[in-house]
């Protein structure tokens, strides 16, 4: 029997429909697979983002504690440093004062007629007197009611010894402070770079990136302020300490010459030391108030 053309056409049509249905099912299956992968990636991305956020928070908490500890340690150190330096300045004042009284008392006995101006203790009145003579230099401060020359020399030697030790401590502390600040700045720059990298690979959204960057910069601003305060305290303290040491050494040299019987004038050294102490004490007081 010959096959019916109509039946043959129907069969071909059914086969075509079956193939089309199969392709539709394949497309649907692939779409579902792709959707599943996208969802999984999205969930994984959110999980990574949440983990990174938690890690960033822990880092900021640790940095904040480190900042608080550093600030408290600075206050403890400078809270003891400034009063000690203030006491040394008063010691230098006391070592210088007997020299003025002794010189003026001796000048009155030797030259006569100068007692009226000798009782004024200010720098201007001291400079109004003529240069001290050998008799004035060798006159006894004790006779004028001041501390003995030997006692003043002992104070000056003590100030010199303590000053040298303190300068070494200040320089070592400043070196360590610079190293710590450099490490903090490097870590800060690395964290900012990580934020940018995670934003670039899609882990962070634009809003999350901006928030993380703002918080990181805000935290590092505290370290900037700590470092600036350290710098000011260090430079001021070192300047005062070096000036005190230089004047104590100069006065001690004059004392040594005086006790050996050499003819020297101690007027300029005493005046310079007294004026220096007045200015330095004002600076020390200002730094104490700034703590």
JSON list of C-alpha atoms in Angstrom, two decimals, residues 4-127:
[
{"chain": "A", "resi": 4, "resn": "UNK", "atom": "CA", "xyz": [-0.93, 8.47, 2.73]},
{"chain": "A", "resi": 5, "resn": "UNK", "atom": "CA", "xyz": [0.61, 11.90, 2.07]},
{"chain": "A", "resi": 6, "resn": "UNK", "atom": "CA", "xyz": [-1.64, 13.44, 4.67]},
{"chain": "A", "resi": 7, "resn": "UNK", "atom": "CA", "xyz": [-0.48, 11.07, 7.39]},
{"chain": "A", "resi": 8, "resn": "UNK", "atom": "CA", "xyz": [3.14, 11.60, 6.45]},
{"chain": "A", "resi": 9, "resn": "UNK", "atom": "CA", "xyz": [2.77, 15.34, 6.73]},
{"chain": "A", "resi": 10, "resn": "UNK", "atom": "CA", "xyz": [1.11, 15.03, 10.13]},
{"chain": "A", "resi": 11, "resn": "UNK", "atom": "CA", "xyz": [3.95, 12.85, 11.40]},
{"chain": "A", "resi": 12, "resn": "UNK", "atom": "CA", "xyz": [6.56, 15.36, 10.29]},
{"chain": "A", "resi": 13, "resn": "UNK", "atom": "CA", "xyz": [4.64, 18.15, 11.95]},
{"chain": "A", "resi": 14, "resn": "UNK", "atom": "CA", "xyz": [4.49, 16.24, 15.24]},
{"chain": "A", "resi": 15, "resn": "UNK", "atom": "CA", "xyz": [8.22, 15.59, 15.13]},
{"chain": "A", "resi": 16, "resn": "UNK", "atom": "CA", "xyz": [8.92, 19.28, 14.54]},
{"chain": "A", "resi": 17, "resn": "UNK", "atom": "CA", "xyz": [6.73, 20.21, 17.50]},
{"chain": "A", "resi": 18, "resn": "UNK", "atom": "CA", "xyz": [8.57, 17.72, 19.67]},
{"chain": "A", "resi": 19, "resn": "UNK", "atom": "CA", "xyz": [11.94, 19.15, 18.70]},
{"chain": "A", "resi": 20, "resn": "UNK", "atom": "CA", "xyz": [10.69, 22.67, 19.37]},
{"chain": "A", "resi": 21, "resn": "UNK", "atom": "CA", "xyz": [9.36, 21.64, 22.78]},
{"chain": "A", "resi": 22, "resn": "UNK", "atom": "CA", "xyz": [12.66, 20.03, 23.63]},
{"chain": "A", "resi": 23, "resn": "UNK", "atom": "CA", "xyz": [14.51, 23.24, 22.77]},
{"chain": "A", "resi": 24, "resn": "UNK", "atom": "CA", "xyz": [12.10, 25.24, 24.88]},
{"chain": "A", "resi": 25, "resn": "UNK", "atom": "CA", "xyz": [12.70, 22.92, 27.82]},
{"chain": "A", "resi": 26, "resn": "UNK", "atom": "CA", "xyz": [16.45, 23.18, 27.32]},
{"chain": "A", "resi": 27, "resn": "UNK", "atom": "CA", "xyz": [16.29, 26.97, 27.26]},
{"chain": "A", "resi": 28, "resn": "UNK", "atom": "CA", "xyz": [14.16, 27.02, 30.41]},
{"chain": "A", "resi": 29, "resn": "UNK", "atom": "CA", "xyz": [16.55, 24.65, 32.15]},
{"chain": "A", "resi": 30, "resn": "UNK", "atom": "CA", "xyz": [19.55, 26.75, 31.18]},
{"chain": "A", "resi": 31, "resn": "UNK", "atom": "CA", "xyz": [17.80, 29.91, 32.36]},
{"chain": "A", "resi": 32, "resn": "UNK", "atom": "CA", "xyz": [17.04, 28.33, 35.70]},
{"chain": "A", "resi": 33, "resn": "UNK", "atom": "CA", "xyz": [20.63, 27.19, 36.06]},
{"chain": "A", "resi": 34, "resn": "UNK", "atom": "CA", "xyz": [21.90, 30.65, 35.19]},
{"chain": "A", "resi": 35, "resn": "UNK", "atom": "CA", "xyz": [19.47, 32.21, 37.62]},
{"chain": "A", "resi": 36, "resn": "UNK", "atom": "CA", "xyz": [20.63, 29.86, 40.34]},
{"chain": "A", "resi": 37, "resn": "UNK", "atom": "CA", "xyz": [24.26, 30.74, 39.70]},
{"chain": "A", "resi": 38, "resn": "UNK", "atom": "CA", "xyz": [23.47, 34.46, 39.80]},
{"chain": "A", "resi": 39, "resn": "UNK", "atom": "CA", "xyz": [21.60, 34.13, 43.05]},
{"chain": "A", "resi": 40, "resn": "UNK", "atom": "CA", "xyz": [24.38, 32.11, 44.57]},
{"chain": "A", "resi": 41, "resn": "UNK", "atom": "CA", "xyz": [26.97, 34.63, 43.46]},
{"chain": "A", "resi": 42, "resn": "UNK", "atom": "CA", "xyz": [24.88, 37.45, 44.84]},
{"chain": "A", "resi": 43, "resn": "UNK", "atom": "CA", "xyz": [24.52, 35.66, 48.15]},
{"chain": "A", "resi": 44, "resn": "UNK", "atom": "CA", "xyz": [28.23, 34.92, 48.22]},
{"chain": "A", "resi": 45, "resn": "UNK", "atom": "CA", "xyz": [28.98, 38.56, 47.44]},
{"chain": "A", "resi": 46, "resn": "UNK", "atom": "CA", "xyz": [26.73, 39.73, 50.23]},
{"chain": "A", "resi": 47, "resn": "UNK", "atom": "CA", "xyz": [28.34, 37.26, 52.57]},
{"chain": "A", "resi": 48, "resn": "UNK", "atom": "CA", "xyz": [31.80, 38.50, 51.64]},
{"chain": "A", "resi": 49, "resn": "UNK", "atom": "CA", "xyz": [30.66, 42.08, 52.03]},
{"chain": "A", "resi": 50, "resn": "UNK", "atom": "CA", "xyz": [29.22, 41.37, 55.47]},
{"chain": "A", "resi": 51, "resn": "UNK", "atom": "CA", "xyz": [32.39, 39.56, 56.51]},
{"chain": "A", "resi": 52, "resn": "UNK", "atom": "CA", "xyz": [34.54, 42.41, 55.28]},
{"chain": "A", "resi": 53, "resn": "UNK", "atom": "CA", "xyz": [32.36, 44.94, 57.10]},
{"chain": "A", "resi": 54, "resn": "UNK", "atom": "CA", "xyz": [32.68, 42.98, 60.34]},
{"chain": "A", "resi": 55, "resn": "UNK", "atom": "CA", "xyz": [36.43, 42.74, 59.86]},
{"chain": "A", "resi": 56, "resn": "UNK", "atom": "CA", "xyz": [36.64, 46.49, 59.20]},
{"chain": "A", "resi": 57, "resn": "UNK", "atom": "CA", "xyz": [34.65, 47.23, 62.36]},
{"chain": "A", "resi": 58, "resn": "UNK", "atom": "CA", "xyz": [36.96, 45.04, 64.45]},
{"chain": "A", "resi": 59, "resn": "UNK", "atom": "CA", "xyz": [39.97, 46.83, 62.96]},
{"chain": "A", "resi": 60, "resn": "UNK", "atom": "CA", "xyz": [38.53, 50.25, 63.80]},
{"chain": "A", "resi": 61, "resn": "UNK", "atom": "CA", "xyz": [37.74, 49.19, 67.36]},
{"chain": "A", "resi": 62, "resn": "UNK", "atom": "CA", "xyz": [41.33, 47.97, 67.80]},
{"chain": "A", "resi": 63, "resn": "UNK", "atom": "CA", "xyz": [42.69, 51.20, 66.30]},
{"chain": "A", "resi": 64, "resn": "UNK", "atom": "CA", "xyz": [40.51, 53.29, 68.57]},
{"chain": "A", "resi": 65, "resn": "UNK", "atom": "CA", "xyz": [41.75, 51.45, 71.65]},
{"chain": "A", "resi": 66, "resn": "UNK", "atom": "CA", "xyz": [45.32, 51.92, 70.46]},
{"chain": "A", "resi": 67, "resn": "UNK", "atom": "CA", "xyz": [44.69, 55.64, 70.00]},
{"chain": "A", "resi": 68, "resn": "UNK", "atom": "CA", "xyz": [43.18, 56.01, 73.49]},
{"chain": "A", "resi": 69, "resn": "UNK", "atom": "CA", "xyz": [46.11, 54.13, 75.05]},
{"chain": "A", "resi": 70, "resn": "UNK", "atom": "CA", "xyz": [48.65, 56.31, 73.22]},
{"chain": "A", "resi": 71, "resn": "UNK", "atom": "CA", "xyz": [46.89, 59.51, 74.29]},
{"chain": "A", "resi": 72, "resn": "UNK", "atom": "CA", "xyz": [46.75, 58.45, 77.94]},
{"chain": "A", "resi": 73, "resn": "UNK", "atom": "CA", "xyz": [50.42, 57.43, 77.89]},
{"chain": "A", "resi": 74, "resn": "UNK", "atom": "CA", "xyz": [51.38, 60.82, 76.42]},
{"chain": "A", "resi": 75, "resn": "UNK", "atom": "CA", "xyz": [49.47, 62.63, 79.13]},
{"chain": "A", "resi": 76, "resn": "UNK", "atom": "CA", "xyz": [51.15, 60.56, 81.83]},
{"chain": "A", "resi": 77, "resn": "UNK", "atom": "CA", "xyz": [54.61, 61.19, 80.42]},
{"chain": "A", "resi": 78, "resn": "UNK", "atom": "CA", "xyz": [54.24, 64.93, 79.85]},
{"chain": "A", "resi": 79, "resn": "UNK", "atom": "CA", "xyz": [52.30, 65.30, 83.07]},
{"chain": "A", "resi": 80, "resn": "UNK", "atom": "CA", "xyz": [55.51, 64.31, 84.85]},
{"chain": "A", "resi": 81, "resn": "UNK", "atom": "CA", "xyz": [57.93, 65.92, 82.40]},
{"chain": "A", "resi": 82, "resn": "UNK", "atom": "CA", "xyz": [56.72, 69.51, 82.62]},
{"chain": "A", "resi": 83, "resn": "UNK", "atom": "CA", "xyz": [56.70, 69.77, 86.44]},
{"chain": "A", "resi": 84, "resn": "UNK", "atom": "CA", "xyz": [60.23, 68.31, 86.54]},
{"chain": "A", "resi": 85, "resn": "UNK", "atom": "CA", "xyz": [61.44, 70.83, 83.97]},
{"chain": "A", "resi": 86, "resn": "UNK", "atom": "CA", "xyz": [59.69, 73.61, 85.88]},
{"chain": "A", "resi": 87, "resn": "UNK", "atom": "CA", "xyz": [61.51, 72.58, 89.06]},
{"chain": "A", "resi": 88, "resn": "UNK", "atom": "CA", "xyz": [64.84, 72.65, 87.20]},
{"chain": "A", "resi": 89, "resn": "UNK", "atom": "CA", "xyz": [64.15, 76.16, 85.96]},
{"chain": "A", "resi": 90, "resn": "UNK", "atom": "CA", "xyz": [63.43, 77.30, 89.50]},
{"chain": "A", "resi": 91, "resn": "UNK", "atom": "CA", "xyz": [66.69, 75.66, 90.54]},
{"chain": "A", "resi": 92, "resn": "UNK", "atom": "CA", "xyz": [68.55, 77.65, 87.91]},
{"chain": "A", "resi": 93, "resn": "UNK", "atom": "CA", "xyz": [66.88, 80.81, 89.13]},
{"chain": "A", "resi": 94, "resn": "UNK", "atom": "CA", "xyz": [67.98, 80.12, 92.68]},
{"chain": "A", "resi": 95, "resn": "UNK", "atom": "CA", "xyz": [71.52, 79.39, 91.56]},
{"chain": "A", "resi": 96, "resn": "UNK", "atom": "CA", "xyz": [71.65, 82.69, 89.66]},
{"chain": "A", "resi": 97, "resn": "UNK", "atom": "CA", "xyz": [70.02, 84.91, 92.29]},
{"chain": "A", "resi": 98, "resn": "UNK", "atom": "CA", "xyz": [72.81, 84.71, 94.91]},
{"chain": "A", "resi": 99, "resn": "UNK", "atom": "CA", "xyz": [75.32, 85.85, 92.31]},
{"chain": "A", "resi": 100, "resn": "UNK", "atom": "CA", "xyz": [73.34, 89.05, 91.72]},
{"chain": "A", "resi": 101, "resn": "UNK", "atom": "CA", "xyz": [73.01, 89.75, 95.43]},
{"chain": "A", "resi": 102, "resn": "UNK", "atom": "CA", "xyz": [76.66, 88.96, 96.09]},
{"chain": "A", "resi": 103, "resn": "UNK", "atom": "CA", "xyz": [77.87, 91.10, 93.20]},
{"chain": "A", "resi": 104, "resn": "UNK", "atom": "CA", "xyz": [75.77, 94.08, 94.23]},
{"chain": "A", "resi": 105, "resn": "UNK", "atom": "CA", "xyz": [76.71, 93.79, 97.88]},
{"chain": "A", "resi": 106, "resn": "UNK", "atom": "CA", "xyz": [80.38, 93.53, 97.00]},
{"chain": "A", "resi": 107, "resn": "UNK", "atom": "CA", "xyz": [80.09, 96.47, 94.61]},
{"chain": "A", "resi": 108, "resn": "UNK", "atom": "CA", "xyz": [78.66, 98.61, 97.34]},
{"chain": "A", "resi": 109, "resn": "UNK", "atom": "CA", "xyz": [81.52, 97.81, 99.68]},
{"chain": "A", "resi": 110, "resn": "UNK", "atom": "CA", "xyz": [84.17, 98.37, 97.05]},
{"chain": "A", "resi": 111, "resn": "UNK", "atom": "CA", "xyz": [82.93, 101.32, 95.06]},
{"chain": "A", "resi": 112, "resn": "UNK", "atom": "CA", "xyz": [80.51, 102.98, 97.45]},
{"chain": "A", "resi": 113, "resn": "UNK", "atom": "CA", "xyz": [77.37, 104.94, 96.64]},
{"chain": "A", "resi": 114, "resn": "UNK", "atom": "CA", "xyz": [75.71, 102.17, 94.62]},
{"chain": "A", "resi": 115, "resn": "UNK", "atom": "CA", "xyz": [73.57, 100.61, 97.31]},
{"chain": "A", "resi": 116, "resn": "UNK", "atom": "CA", "xyz": [70.51, 102.54, 96.25]},
{"chain": "A", "resi": 117, "resn": "UNK", "atom": "CA", "xyz": [70.26, 100.72, 92.93]},
{"chain": "A", "resi": 118, "resn": "UNK", "atom": "CA", "xyz": [71.58, 97.41, 94.17]},
{"chain": "A", "resi": 119, "resn": "UNK", "atom": "CA", "xyz": [68.38, 96.38, 95.88]},
{"chain": "A", "resi": 120, "resn": "UNK", "atom": "CA", "xyz": [66.32, 96.25, 92.68]},
{"chain": "A", "resi": 121, "resn": "UNK", "atom": "CA", "xyz": [66.09, 92.69, 91.36]},
{"chain": "A", "resi": 122, "resn": "UNK", "atom": "CA", "xyz": [64.69, 93.24, 87.85]},
{"chain": "A", "resi": 123, "resn": "UNK", "atom": "CA", "xyz": [66.74, 92.72, 84.66]},
{"chain": "A", "resi": 124, "resn": "UNK", "atom": "CA", "xyz": [66.63, 96.42, 83.74]},
{"chain": "A", "resi": 125, "resn": "UNK", "atom": "CA", "xyz": [68.09, 97.51, 87.07]},
{"chain": "A", "resi": 126, "resn": "UNK", "atom": "CA", "xyz": [70.76, 94.83, 86.83]},
{"chain": "A", "resi": 127, "resn": "UNK", "atom": "CA", "xyz": [71.85, 96.08, 83.42]}
]
